[in-house]
Every structure is written in structure tokens, then in C-alpha cells.
mmCIF file of C-alpha atoms in Angstrom:
data_model
loop_
_atom_site.group_PDB
_atom_site.id
_atom_site.type_symbol
_atom_site.label_atom_id
_atom_site.label_comp_id
_atom_site.label_asym_id
_atom_site.label_seq_id
_atom_site.Cartn_x
_atom_site.Cartn_y
_atom_site.Cartn_z
ATOM 1 C CA MET A 1 -7.400 7.822 2.982
ATOM 2 C CA SER A 2 -7.262 5.702 -0.183
ATOM 3 C CA ASN A 3 -7.792 2.571 1.936
ATOM 4 C CA VAL A 4 -11.001 3.810 3.208
ATOM 5 C CA THR A 5 -14.126 1.795 1.848
ATOM 6 C CA TYR A 6 -17.906 2.449 1.861
ATOM 7 C CA THR A 7 -21.013 0.524 1.754
ATOM 8 C CA PRO A 8 -23.593 1.514 -0.905
ATOM 9 C CA GLU A 9 -25.811 3.038 1.867
ATOM 10 C CA GLU A 10 -22.837 5.182 3.042
ATOM 11 C CA VAL A 11 -22.077 6.397 -0.508
ATOM 12 C CA ALA A 12 -25.846 7.131 -0.781
ATOM 13 C CA ASN A 13 -25.590 9.340 2.347
ATOM 14 C CA ILE A 14 -22.374 11.082 1.011
ATOM 15 C CA LEU A 15 -23.909 11.893 -2.345
ATOM 16 C CA LYS A 16 -27.507 12.559 -0.870
ATOM 17 C CA ILE A 17 -29.118 10.055 -3.327
ATOM 18 C CA SER A 18 -31.143 6.842 -2.959
ATOM 19 C CA LYS A 19 -29.118 3.660 -2.165
ATOM 20 C CA PHE A 20 -30.952 2.129 -5.179
ATOM 21 C CA THR A 21 -29.352 4.833 -7.378
ATOM 22 C CA VAL A 22 -26.055 3.716 -5.968
ATOM 23 C CA TYR A 23 -26.855 0.125 -7.005
ATOM 24 C CA GLU A 24 -27.825 1.391 -10.409
ATOM 25 C CA MET A 25 -24.587 3.332 -10.794
ATOM 26 C CA ILE A 26 -22.535 0.155 -9.883
ATOM 27 C CA LYS A 27 -24.539 -1.889 -12.321
ATOM 28 C CA ARG A 28 -23.950 0.405 -15.216
ATOM 29 C CA GLY A 29 -20.319 0.703 -14.421
ATOM 30 C CA ASP A 30 -20.378 4.408 -13.528
ATOM 31 C CA LEU A 31 -19.199 3.601 -10.074
ATOM 32 C CA SER A 32 -16.507 0.811 -9.534
ATOM 33 C CA ALA A 33 -17.196 -1.723 -6.613
ATOM 34 C CA TYR A 34 -16.117 -5.087 -5.451
ATOM 35 C CA ARG A 35 -17.758 -7.824 -3.309
ATOM 36 C CA ILE A 36 -16.829 -9.233 0.042
ATOM 37 C CA GLY A 37 -19.083 -12.328 0.261
ATOM 38 C CA ARG A 38 -22.569 -10.850 -0.766
ATOM 39 C CA LYS A 39 -21.691 -7.306 0.296
ATOM 40 C CA PHE A 40 -20.536 -4.532 -1.958
ATOM 41 C CA ARG A 41 -17.691 -2.137 -0.927
ATOM 42 C CA ILE A 42 -16.640 1.042 -2.676
ATOM 43 C CA GLN A 43 -13.018 2.309 -2.399
ATOM 44 C CA ASN A 44 -12.768 6.042 -1.462
ATOM 45 C CA SER A 45 -10.547 6.559 -4.529
ATOM 46 C CA ASP A 46 -13.285 5.166 -6.796
ATOM 47 C CA LEU A 47 -15.860 7.405 -5.154
ATOM 48 C CA GLU A 48 -13.608 10.393 -5.603
ATOM 49 C CA ASP A 49 -13.006 9.397 -9.194
ATOM 50 C CA TYR A 50 -16.839 9.228 -9.675
ATOM 51 C CA ILE A 51 -17.254 12.743 -8.159
ATOM 52 C CA ARG A 52 -14.566 14.243 -10.334
ATOM 53 C CA LYS A 53 -16.206 12.689 -13.488
ATOM 54 C CA SER A 54 -19.627 13.876 -12.281
ATOM 55 C CA LYS A 55 -18.307 17.511 -12.191
ATOM 56 C CA GLY A 56 -17.523 17.016 -15.934
ATOM 57 C CA GLY A 57 -21.102 15.879 -16.770
ATOM 58 C CA TYR A 58 -21.138 12.266 -15.988
ATOM 59 C CA LEU A 59 -24.093 12.298 -13.368
ATOM 60 C CA ALA A 60 -25.855 9.511 -11.785
ATOM 61 C CA GLN A 61 -29.234 8.654 -13.322
ATOM 62 C CA PRO A 62 -32.260 7.657 -11.065
ATOM 63 C CA ALA A 63 -32.687 4.095 -10.474
ATOM 64 C CA THR A 64 -35.174 2.232 -12.686
ATOM 65 C CA THR A 65 -37.618 -0.383 -11.577
ATOM 66 C CA THR A 66 -36.761 -3.005 -14.224
ATOM 67 C CA SER A 67 -35.771 -6.659 -13.540
ATOM 68 C CA GLU A 68 -32.172 -5.445 -14.197
ATOM 69 C CA GLN A 69 -32.140 -3.370 -10.972
ATOM 70 C CA SER A 70 -31.178 -6.082 -8.521
ATOM 71 C CA PRO A 71 -28.141 -5.095 -6.375
ATOM 72 C CA SER A 72 -27.010 -8.661 -6.525
ATOM 73 C CA ASN A 73 -24.833 -8.003 -9.622
ATOM 74 C CA PRO A 74 -21.298 -6.874 -9.126
ATOM 75 C CA GLN A 75 -19.218 -4.853 -11.505
ATOM 76 C CA TYR A 76 -16.061 -6.663 -10.489
ATOM 77 C CA ALA A 77 -16.042 -9.761 -8.376
ATOM 78 C CA PRO A 78 -13.176 -11.906 -7.199
ATOM 79 C CA VAL A 79 -13.274 -15.276 -8.861
ATOM 80 C CA SER A 80 -13.927 -17.002 -5.556
ATOM 81 C CA THR A 81 -17.370 -15.335 -5.429
ATOM 82 C CA MET A 82 -18.315 -16.312 -8.976
ATOM 83 C CA ALA A 83 -20.435 -19.343 -8.214
ATOM 84 C CA ASP A 84 -22.688 -17.238 -5.918
ATOM 85 C CA ASN A 85 -23.459 -14.850 -8.612
ATOM 86 C CA PRO A 86 -23.468 -16.105 -12.290
ATOM 87 C CA ASN A 87 -25.356 -13.184 -13.858
ATOM 88 C CA GLU A 88 -23.988 -11.288 -16.516
ATOM 89 C CA PHE A 89 -23.276 -7.634 -15.767
ATOM 90 C CA PRO A 90 -23.733 -4.953 -18.465
ATOM 91 C CA GLU A 91 -21.441 -1.923 -18.210
ATOM 92 C CA THR A 92 -21.237 1.619 -19.526
ATOM 93 C CA SER A 93 -17.543 2.806 -19.714
ATOM 94 C CA THR A 94 -16.321 6.187 -18.777
ATOM 95 C CA HIS A 95 -12.923 5.312 -17.631
ATOM 96 C CA SER A 96 -9.680 5.750 -19.631
ATOM 97 C CA ASN A 97 -7.319 3.304 -20.988
ATOM 98 C CA TYR A 98 -5.020 3.956 -17.909
ATOM 99 C CA ALA A 99 -7.303 1.296 -16.207
ATOM 100 C CA ARG A 100 -6.099 -1.488 -18.455
ATOM 101 C CA ARG A 101 -2.500 -0.567 -18.290
ATOM 102 C CA SER A 102 -2.356 -0.175 -14.670
ATOM 103 C CA SER A 103 -4.406 -3.303 -13.728
ATOM 104 C CA LEU A 104 -1.453 -5.763 -13.729
ATOM 105 C CA GLN A 105 0.739 -3.072 -11.909
ATOM 106 C CA ASN A 106 -1.953 -3.039 -9.276
ATOM 107 C CA GLY A 107 -1.959 -6.907 -8.955
ATOM 108 C CA SER A 108 -5.284 -7.668 -10.690
ATOM 109 C CA LEU A 109 -6.355 -8.885 -14.055
ATOM 110 C CA VAL A 110 -9.964 -8.433 -15.099
ATOM 111 C CA ILE A 111 -11.675 -11.153 -17.130
ATOM 112 C CA CYS A 112 -15.149 -10.448 -18.778
ATOM 113 C CA GLY A 113 -17.594 -13.244 -19.092
ATOM 114 C CA GLN A 114 -20.231 -15.465 -17.607
ATOM 115 C CA ASP A 115 -19.526 -19.032 -18.538
ATOM 116 C CA ILE A 116 -18.576 -21.458 -15.678
ATOM 117 C CA LEU A 117 -15.474 -22.267 -17.919
ATOM 118 C CA LEU A 118 -13.977 -19.049 -16.783
ATOM 119 C CA ASP A 119 -14.237 -20.349 -13.203
ATOM 120 C CA ILE A 120 -11.951 -23.277 -14.212
ATOM 121 C CA LEU A 121 -9.698 -21.092 -16.213
ATOM 122 C CA THR A 122 -9.048 -18.662 -13.520
ATOM 123 C CA ARG A 123 -8.446 -21.377 -10.943
ATOM 124 C CA HIS A 124 -5.801 -22.667 -13.279
ATOM 125 C CA LEU A 125 -4.260 -19.048 -13.493
ATOM 126 C CA GLN A 126 -4.355 -18.629 -9.847
ATOM 127 C CA LYS A 127 -2.241 -21.683 -9.349
ATOM 128 C CA GLN A 128 0.541 -20.305 -11.470
ATOM 129 C CA PHE A 129 0.147 -16.585 -10.183
ATOM 130 C CA PRO A 130 -1.105 -16.576 -6.562
ATOM 131 C CA HIS A 131 -0.082 -13.015 -6.188
ATOM 132 C CA ILE A 132 -2.441 -11.857 -8.968
ATOM 133 C CA SER A 133 -5.970 -11.033 -8.249
ATOM 134 C CA PHE A 134 -8.122 -12.464 -11.076
ATOM 135 C CA LEU A 135 -11.448 -10.443 -11.132
ATOM 136 C CA ARG A 136 -14.538 -11.197 -13.162
ATOM 137 C CA GLN A 137 -16.632 -8.535 -14.781
ATOM 138 C CA TYR A 138 -20.250 -9.706 -15.546
ATOM 139 C CA SER A 139 -20.865 -8.135 -18.879
ATOM 140 C CA GLY A 140 -22.466 -9.229 -22.071
ATOM 141 C CA SER A 141 -20.440 -9.791 -25.287
ATOM 142 C CA LEU A 142 -20.843 -6.312 -26.789
ATOM 143 C CA ASP A 143 -20.389 -4.507 -23.478
ATOM 144 C CA GLY A 144 -17.149 -6.754 -22.890
ATOM 145 C CA LEU A 145 -15.554 -5.614 -26.056
ATOM 146 C CA ILE A 146 -16.421 -1.910 -25.240
ATOM 147 C CA ALA A 147 -14.966 -2.449 -21.765
ATOM 148 C CA LEU A 148 -11.749 -3.779 -23.493
ATOM 149 C CA TYR A 149 -11.664 -0.766 -25.688
ATOM 150 C CA HIS A 150 -12.080 1.545 -22.903
ATOM 151 C CA GLY A 151 -9.383 -0.093 -20.706
ATOM 152 C CA GLN A 152 -11.836 -1.572 -18.028
ATOM 153 C CA ALA A 153 -10.951 -5.217 -18.863
ATOM 154 C CA ASN A 154 -7.947 -7.194 -19.985
ATOM 155 C CA VAL A 155 -9.606 -10.343 -21.375
ATOM 156 C CA VAL A 156 -13.084 -10.700 -22.726
ATOM 157 C CA THR A 157 -15.246 -13.538 -24.013
ATOM 158 C CA THR A 158 -17.648 -13.061 -26.800
ATOM 159 C CA HIS A 159 -20.245 -15.027 -28.922
ATOM 160 C CA LEU A 160 -21.599 -12.551 -31.479
ATOM 161 C CA TRP A 161 -23.002 -13.769 -34.749
ATOM 162 C CA ASP A 162 -22.942 -11.495 -37.694
ATOM 163 C CA SER A 163 -25.637 -12.523 -40.278
ATOM 164 C CA HIS A 164 -24.043 -10.629 -43.120
ATOM 165 C CA THR A 165 -20.867 -12.701 -43.141
ATOM 166 C CA ASN A 166 -22.254 -15.698 -41.186
ATOM 167 C CA GLU A 167 -19.016 -15.157 -38.997
ATOM 168 C CA TYR A 168 -18.746 -15.235 -35.219
ATOM 169 C CA ASN A 169 -16.959 -12.301 -33.383
ATOM 170 C CA LEU A 170 -14.313 -11.214 -35.822
ATOM 171 C CA PRO A 171 -16.607 -8.546 -37.497
ATOM 172 C CA TYR A 172 -17.559 -7.156 -34.094
ATOM 173 C CA VAL A 173 -13.955 -7.031 -32.893
ATOM 174 C CA ARG A 174 -12.772 -5.258 -36.016
ATOM 175 C CA TYR A 175 -15.283 -2.468 -35.652
ATOM 176 C CA LEU A 176 -15.439 -2.114 -31.791
ATOM 177 C CA LEU A 177 -11.647 -2.073 -31.251
ATOM 178 C CA PRO A 178 -10.406 0.506 -33.742
ATOM 179 C CA GLY A 179 -6.792 1.242 -33.226
ATOM 180 C CA TYR A 180 -6.203 -1.846 -31.043
ATOM 181 C CA PRO A 181 -5.150 -4.945 -32.890
ATOM 182 C CA ALA A 182 -6.444 -7.979 -31.104
ATOM 183 C CA SER A 183 -6.155 -11.706 -31.123
ATOM 184 C CA VAL A 184 -9.387 -13.905 -31.146
ATOM 185 C CA VAL A 185 -8.887 -17.402 -29.524
ATOM 186 C CA ASN A 186 -11.488 -20.131 -29.358
ATOM 187 C CA ILE A 187 -12.452 -21.522 -26.089
ATOM 188 C CA VAL A 188 -15.413 -23.821 -27.121
ATOM 189 C CA TYR A 189 -18.381 -24.143 -29.290
ATOM 190 C CA ARG A 190 -21.887 -24.112 -27.571
ATOM 191 C CA MET A 191 -25.326 -24.845 -28.736
ATOM 192 C CA GLU A 192 -27.926 -22.053 -28.572
ATOM 193 C CA GLY A 193 -31.580 -22.876 -28.572
ATOM 194 C CA PHE A 194 -34.858 -22.652 -26.962
ATOM 195 C CA TYR A 195 -35.698 -23.418 -23.353
ATOM 196 C CA VAL A 196 -39.167 -24.993 -23.275
ATOM 197 C CA ALA A 197 -41.325 -26.795 -20.772
ATOM 198 C CA LYS A 198 -40.936 -30.457 -20.475
ATOM 199 C CA GLY A 199 -42.391 -32.305 -23.515
ATOM 200 C CA ASN A 200 -42.561 -28.851 -25.320
ATOM 201 C CA PRO A 201 -46.337 -28.750 -25.067
ATOM 202 C CA LYS A 202 -46.645 -25.633 -27.318
ATOM 203 C CA LYS A 203 -44.437 -27.228 -30.033
ATOM 204 C CA ILE A 204 -42.030 -24.377 -30.118
ATOM 205 C CA LEU A 205 -39.533 -25.228 -32.887
ATOM 206 C CA THR A 206 -38.533 -22.233 -35.029
ATOM 207 C CA TRP A 207 -37.760 -18.652 -34.780
ATOM 208 C CA SER A 208 -41.056 -17.895 -36.427
ATOM 209 C CA ASP A 209 -42.899 -19.575 -33.605
ATOM 210 C CA LEU A 210 -41.837 -16.599 -31.328
ATOM 211 C CA ALA A 211 -44.419 -14.404 -33.130
ATOM 212 C CA ARG A 212 -47.314 -16.643 -32.362
ATOM 213 C CA PRO A 213 -49.910 -14.781 -30.147
ATOM 214 C CA ASP A 214 -49.998 -17.781 -27.674
ATOM 215 C CA ILE A 215 -46.360 -17.753 -26.916
ATOM 216 C CA ARG A 216 -44.664 -15.740 -24.084
ATOM 217 C CA PHE A 217 -41.168 -15.064 -24.496
ATOM 218 C CA VAL A 218 -38.410 -14.114 -22.023
ATOM 219 C CA ASN A 219 -35.488 -12.185 -23.533
ATOM 220 C CA ARG A 220 -31.800 -11.539 -22.644
ATOM 221 C CA GLU A 221 -30.407 -8.061 -22.000
ATOM 222 C CA ARG A 222 -29.054 -5.838 -24.892
ATOM 223 C CA GLY A 223 -25.491 -6.423 -25.686
ATOM 224 C CA SER A 224 -25.501 -10.164 -24.834
ATOM 225 C CA GLY A 225 -24.653 -12.774 -27.514
ATOM 226 C CA ALA A 226 -27.958 -14.369 -27.230
ATOM 227 C CA ARG A 227 -29.933 -11.147 -27.669
ATOM 228 C CA VAL A 228 -27.759 -10.307 -30.720
ATOM 229 C CA LEU A 229 -28.548 -13.799 -32.149
ATOM 230 C CA LEU A 230 -32.173 -13.305 -31.620
ATOM 231 C CA ASP A 231 -32.332 -9.834 -33.142
ATOM 232 C CA GLU A 232 -30.409 -11.068 -36.230
ATOM 233 C CA GLN A 233 -32.716 -14.197 -36.694
ATOM 234 C CA LEU A 234 -35.787 -11.993 -36.317
ATOM 235 C CA ARG A 235 -34.469 -9.538 -38.938
ATOM 236 C CA LEU A 236 -33.722 -12.527 -41.390
ATOM 237 C CA ALA A 237 -37.392 -13.825 -40.728
ATOM 238 C CA ASP A 238 -38.755 -10.385 -41.219
ATOM 239 C CA ILE A 239 -40.483 -10.433 -37.776
ATOM 240 C CA PRO A 240 -40.598 -6.974 -36.050
ATOM 241 C CA HIS A 241 -39.698 -7.449 -32.440
ATOM 242 C CA GLN A 242 -43.032 -5.832 -31.484
ATOM 243 C CA ARG A 243 -44.755 -9.121 -32.592
ATOM 244 C CA VAL A 244 -42.810 -11.092 -29.917
ATOM 245 C CA GLN A 245 -44.793 -11.072 -26.811
ATOM 246 C CA GLY A 246 -42.203 -10.632 -23.947
ATOM 247 C CA TYR A 247 -39.487 -9.089 -26.062
ATOM 248 C CA ALA A 248 -39.082 -6.284 -23.445
ATOM 249 C CA ASP A 249 -38.958 -8.795 -20.681
ATOM 250 C CA GLU A 250 -35.256 -9.172 -19.886
ATOM 251 C CA GLU A 251 -33.101 -11.421 -17.667
ATOM 252 C CA MET A 252 -29.264 -11.091 -17.202
ATOM 253 C CA SER A 253 -28.231 -14.749 -17.504
ATOM 254 C CA HIS A 254 -28.915 -17.975 -19.248
ATOM 255 C CA MET A 255 -29.823 -19.508 -15.940
ATOM 256 C CA ALA A 256 -32.199 -16.705 -15.170
ATOM 257 C CA VAL A 257 -33.959 -17.222 -18.409
ATOM 258 C CA ALA A 258 -34.169 -21.011 -17.948
ATOM 259 C CA SER A 259 -35.607 -20.579 -14.432
ATOM 260 C CA ARG A 260 -38.329 -18.206 -15.723
ATOM 261 C CA VAL A 261 -39.385 -20.820 -18.184
ATOM 262 C CA ALA A 262 -39.163 -23.761 -15.639
ATOM 263 C CA ARG A 263 -41.439 -21.766 -13.252
ATOM 264 C CA GLY A 264 -44.095 -21.200 -16.022
ATOM 265 C CA GLU A 265 -43.513 -17.585 -16.215
ATOM 266 C CA ALA A 266 -42.709 -17.771 -19.900
ATOM 267 C CA ASP A 267 -43.174 -20.463 -22.517
ATOM 268 C CA VAL A 268 -39.881 -19.973 -24.129
ATOM 269 C CA GLY A 269 -36.449 -18.306 -23.713
ATOM 270 C CA LEU A 270 -33.130 -18.432 -25.569
ATOM 271 C CA GLY A 271 -29.922 -19.610 -24.211
ATOM 272 C CA ILE A 272 -27.201 -22.255 -24.209
ATOM 273 C CA GLU A 273 -27.691 -25.938 -23.718
ATOM 274 C CA LYS A 274 -25.517 -26.147 -20.739
ATOM 275 C CA ALA A 275 -28.009 -24.215 -18.628
ATOM 276 C CA ALA A 276 -30.894 -26.403 -19.836
ATOM 277 C CA MET A 277 -28.958 -29.406 -18.767
ATOM 278 C CA GLN A 278 -28.897 -28.105 -15.114
ATOM 279 C CA VAL A 279 -32.787 -27.602 -14.957
ATOM 280 C CA SER A 280 -34.591 -30.979 -14.814
ATOM 281 C CA SER A 281 -38.009 -29.626 -15.703
ATOM 282 C CA LEU A 282 -36.915 -28.096 -19.107
ATOM 283 C CA ASP A 283 -36.488 -29.367 -22.579
ATOM 284 C CA PHE A 284 -34.075 -27.814 -25.048
ATOM 285 C CA VAL A 285 -34.575 -27.154 -28.745
ATOM 286 C CA PRO A 286 -31.223 -26.815 -30.528
ATOM 287 C CA LEU A 287 -31.103 -24.039 -33.044
ATOM 288 C CA HIS A 288 -27.597 -22.584 -33.661
ATOM 289 C CA LYS A 289 -24.134 -23.802 -32.870
ATOM 290 C CA GLU A 290 -22.133 -20.760 -31.788
ATOM 291 C CA ARG A 291 -18.422 -20.017 -31.196
ATOM 292 C CA TYR A 292 -17.477 -18.823 -27.879
ATOM 293 C CA ASP A 293 -14.041 -16.940 -28.146
ATOM 294 C CA MET A 294 -11.738 -15.022 -26.066
ATOM 295 C CA VAL A 295 -10.376 -11.666 -27.163
ATOM 296 C CA MET A 296 -7.033 -10.021 -26.032
ATOM 297 C CA LEU A 297 -5.108 -7.145 -27.225
ATOM 298 C CA MET A 298 -2.036 -8.047 -29.312
ATOM 299 C CA GLU A 299 0.114 -5.746 -27.197
ATOM 300 C CA ASP A 300 -0.759 -7.807 -24.075
ATOM 301 C CA LEU A 301 0.051 -11.257 -25.624
ATOM 302 C CA VAL A 302 3.819 -11.108 -24.690
ATOM 303 C CA LYS A 303 3.037 -10.757 -21.047
ATOM 304 C CA PRO A 304 3.595 -13.804 -18.915
ATOM 305 C CA HIS A 305 -0.098 -13.902 -17.571
ATOM 306 C CA PHE A 306 -1.508 -13.834 -21.111
ATOM 307 C CA GLN A 307 1.057 -16.509 -22.239
ATOM 308 C CA ALA A 308 0.072 -18.716 -19.420
ATOM 309 C CA LEU A 309 -3.569 -18.249 -20.259
ATOM 310 C CA LEU A 310 -2.933 -19.425 -23.808
ATOM 311 C CA SER A 311 -0.929 -22.442 -22.550
ATOM 312 C CA ILE A 312 -3.655 -23.415 -20.202
ATOM 313 C CA LEU A 313 -6.272 -23.456 -23.079
ATOM 314 C CA LYS A 314 -4.059 -25.905 -24.781
ATOM 315 C CA SER A 315 -3.230 -27.951 -21.773
ATOM 316 C CA ASP A 316 -4.619 -31.590 -21.416
ATOM 317 C CA SER A 317 -5.585 -30.835 -17.854
ATOM 318 C CA PHE A 318 -7.852 -27.959 -18.736
ATOM 319 C CA ARG A 319 -9.327 -29.700 -21.816
ATOM 320 C CA ASN A 320 -10.095 -32.901 -19.906
ATOM 321 C CA GLU A 321 -11.736 -30.895 -17.067
ATOM 322 C CA VAL A 322 -14.032 -29.057 -19.578
ATOM 323 C CA ALA A 323 -14.783 -32.190 -21.450
ATOM 324 C CA GLY A 324 -15.873 -33.848 -18.216
ATOM 325 C CA ILE A 325 -18.406 -31.186 -17.529
ATOM 326 C CA GLY A 326 -20.338 -31.941 -20.798
ATOM 327 C CA GLY A 327 -22.285 -29.602 -23.098
ATOM 328 C CA TYR A 328 -19.270 -28.149 -24.825
ATOM 329 C CA ASP A 329 -17.288 -28.858 -28.085
ATOM 330 C CA ILE A 330 -13.596 -28.366 -27.284
ATOM 331 C CA SER A 331 -12.292 -29.417 -30.842
ATOM 332 C CA GLU A 332 -10.774 -25.935 -31.520
ATOM 333 C CA MET A 333 -10.128 -24.855 -27.940
ATOM 334 C CA GLY A 334 -6.867 -22.687 -27.905
ATOM 335 C CA LYS A 335 -6.880 -22.201 -31.789
ATOM 336 C CA ILE A 336 -6.416 -18.589 -33.033
ATOM 337 C CA MET A 337 -9.537 -17.803 -35.022
ATOM 338 C CA GLY A 338 -8.168 -14.507 -36.290
ATOM 339 C CA GLU A 339 -5.906 -11.529 -35.683
ATOM 340 C CA VAL A 340 -7.872 -8.284 -36.262
#
């Protein structure tokens, strides 16, 4: 019975709820799912696990009608499907740490993050460990660290700026992983800034410009590194978020934000330079150099898969491939930024 799988529609029939509620459950991480092509499948064991948790009070909530409702976002997706769906995927954790401990025993390793660099990294890992399934979890930086803490991920990437210390990632790792010593390793540095229309007709240049009444902003979802950077900068500039027109208008990825601006649905959005390079009708206003790091638990570093991952980050083949893409600073790739 453990090999039986269901479609979201079949799960909806079993639970007597809307299929859109099922998609929302998957998106929040309440119900585990995986993708085959563009279709979701839910294992019977995961459905039974959800039902068991529901009896303890973890009940499905009604689906919302926000832009985050799209069923195109998986909780976990094989790396081979990643190019079809680059969206980040926030998650609410209710699983135990058993999931992390058992993932390698079950032949899979879960990597949180969105950047295309993780495509390259997992491809290198697959060459060395063809028997391991490297799965991607599309979550923002904060949600990724929470997933690591709750045992839903093995490796997470993060780019969270703390304005109090002017430090990236370490303060968040320190407070979000209590009791779990972790190593923080740099992947790349990236430039965060504004996506604006070609020629920047509205002359949007600073954080304060976001409060102008003639500016329409498109935001990232809560928990993403870009959202944290925005909120920190608004706080430093003493700008209440209510003054930013479009603050509540959220998208789930850099490319989605860039696309909205390119289509004229917003005047400005915040994201990394690499996404702007892929959209010819946009200009990019650089604002903040960010550190994009990888976080792993110290207890995992002795395992061969994690040792291989660290070796790949330091290898010439990986560094050269990333350098050839453009848009990244690889000067400290593979360097340990801290052990917390």
C-alpha cells in the first residue's frame, strides 16, 4: 500500500475538500508531494501522515485567492524538473527531525533554494552519486532555515541581511537553529537592486523612491531574502510599508518580479541582477551586494555527500562553469564564513 500514489484531485475526493485546498496544503508544506513532469503525485504514506497529524490539530486551511495560490509550485521537485519551475516555494513545517535523519537512508537529499547555480551543483553531485535522488525544495531563505531546523531539508541556501550587525546570514542561522551547530559556506556574491523599465523613465534610484505616490511596486513573499532586505531598508529609512504602493502585491521568484515590471504591471521590483540580465526590456539599478551562502548542520559534514558538495564548490570545473554564466562574484566560493 505504501507504493500507492494519488493525484491532488484524488486526494481532494478522499478528504472531501476542494482540489485548490489540496494545492494550498502542498504549497504550505502541510502535505508532501513530488512532481512527474508538470503533474503532482502524493504518496499514500504521506497522505496517511497528514491525516494522522490532522487528528492532532493540524487541519487544512481553505485555499486563498492570492497570487501565491498557483499549483505550479512543488514542495519537493527532482532536480531534472527545476528548469521548468524556478519559483521559490515557502513552507510551514510540521514534520519531525526524523525526516532529515532518514532522507539519505531513503536515497534522497533535499536542497533548499532557487538560484540556477543549484542546478549546476546538483548535476555535479549526481555524477558522483547516481544512486542518490537530489531533490529541490523551493523555499525562501527564512523558510529554508526553518525547514533545516525541523528536519525537512539537508542543505539550505540563504541571503538574509541583518541591519543591526551589517552581517549576512550568521545572525539568522544562530537564532533559527538553536541546538544545531551549523556551518555557513559561501557560494557567491550577488547584486540586489531595482528592476525598472528600459531607460528608467520614472528615475527610481533609491529606497525612498518606493514611497512616491506615482510608483507601483511589486514585492517578494515573506521569508525571502529580498523581502527581508526591503523591510530592513524601509525601517532604516523610517518608511512605513503602508506608504509603498504595491507592498502587499507579492511574487514568488526574482523572474516573476522582473516579468511583472517588464509587462508594465509595476514600475519597480526588487531582485538579483542575474534575472534582469535575462529580460531585455528591463534596466537594473544596483543597490546592495549580498552574500549567498549555503548552510549545513555540523553533524552532517562528515558524510560523503556533504564532503563531495564542499569539494565541488572548490573545484575548478564548477567555478569555471559559474563564472561563464556571468552575474556572480565567485571570489569566496567554498569559503567557510562561520560556524555557529
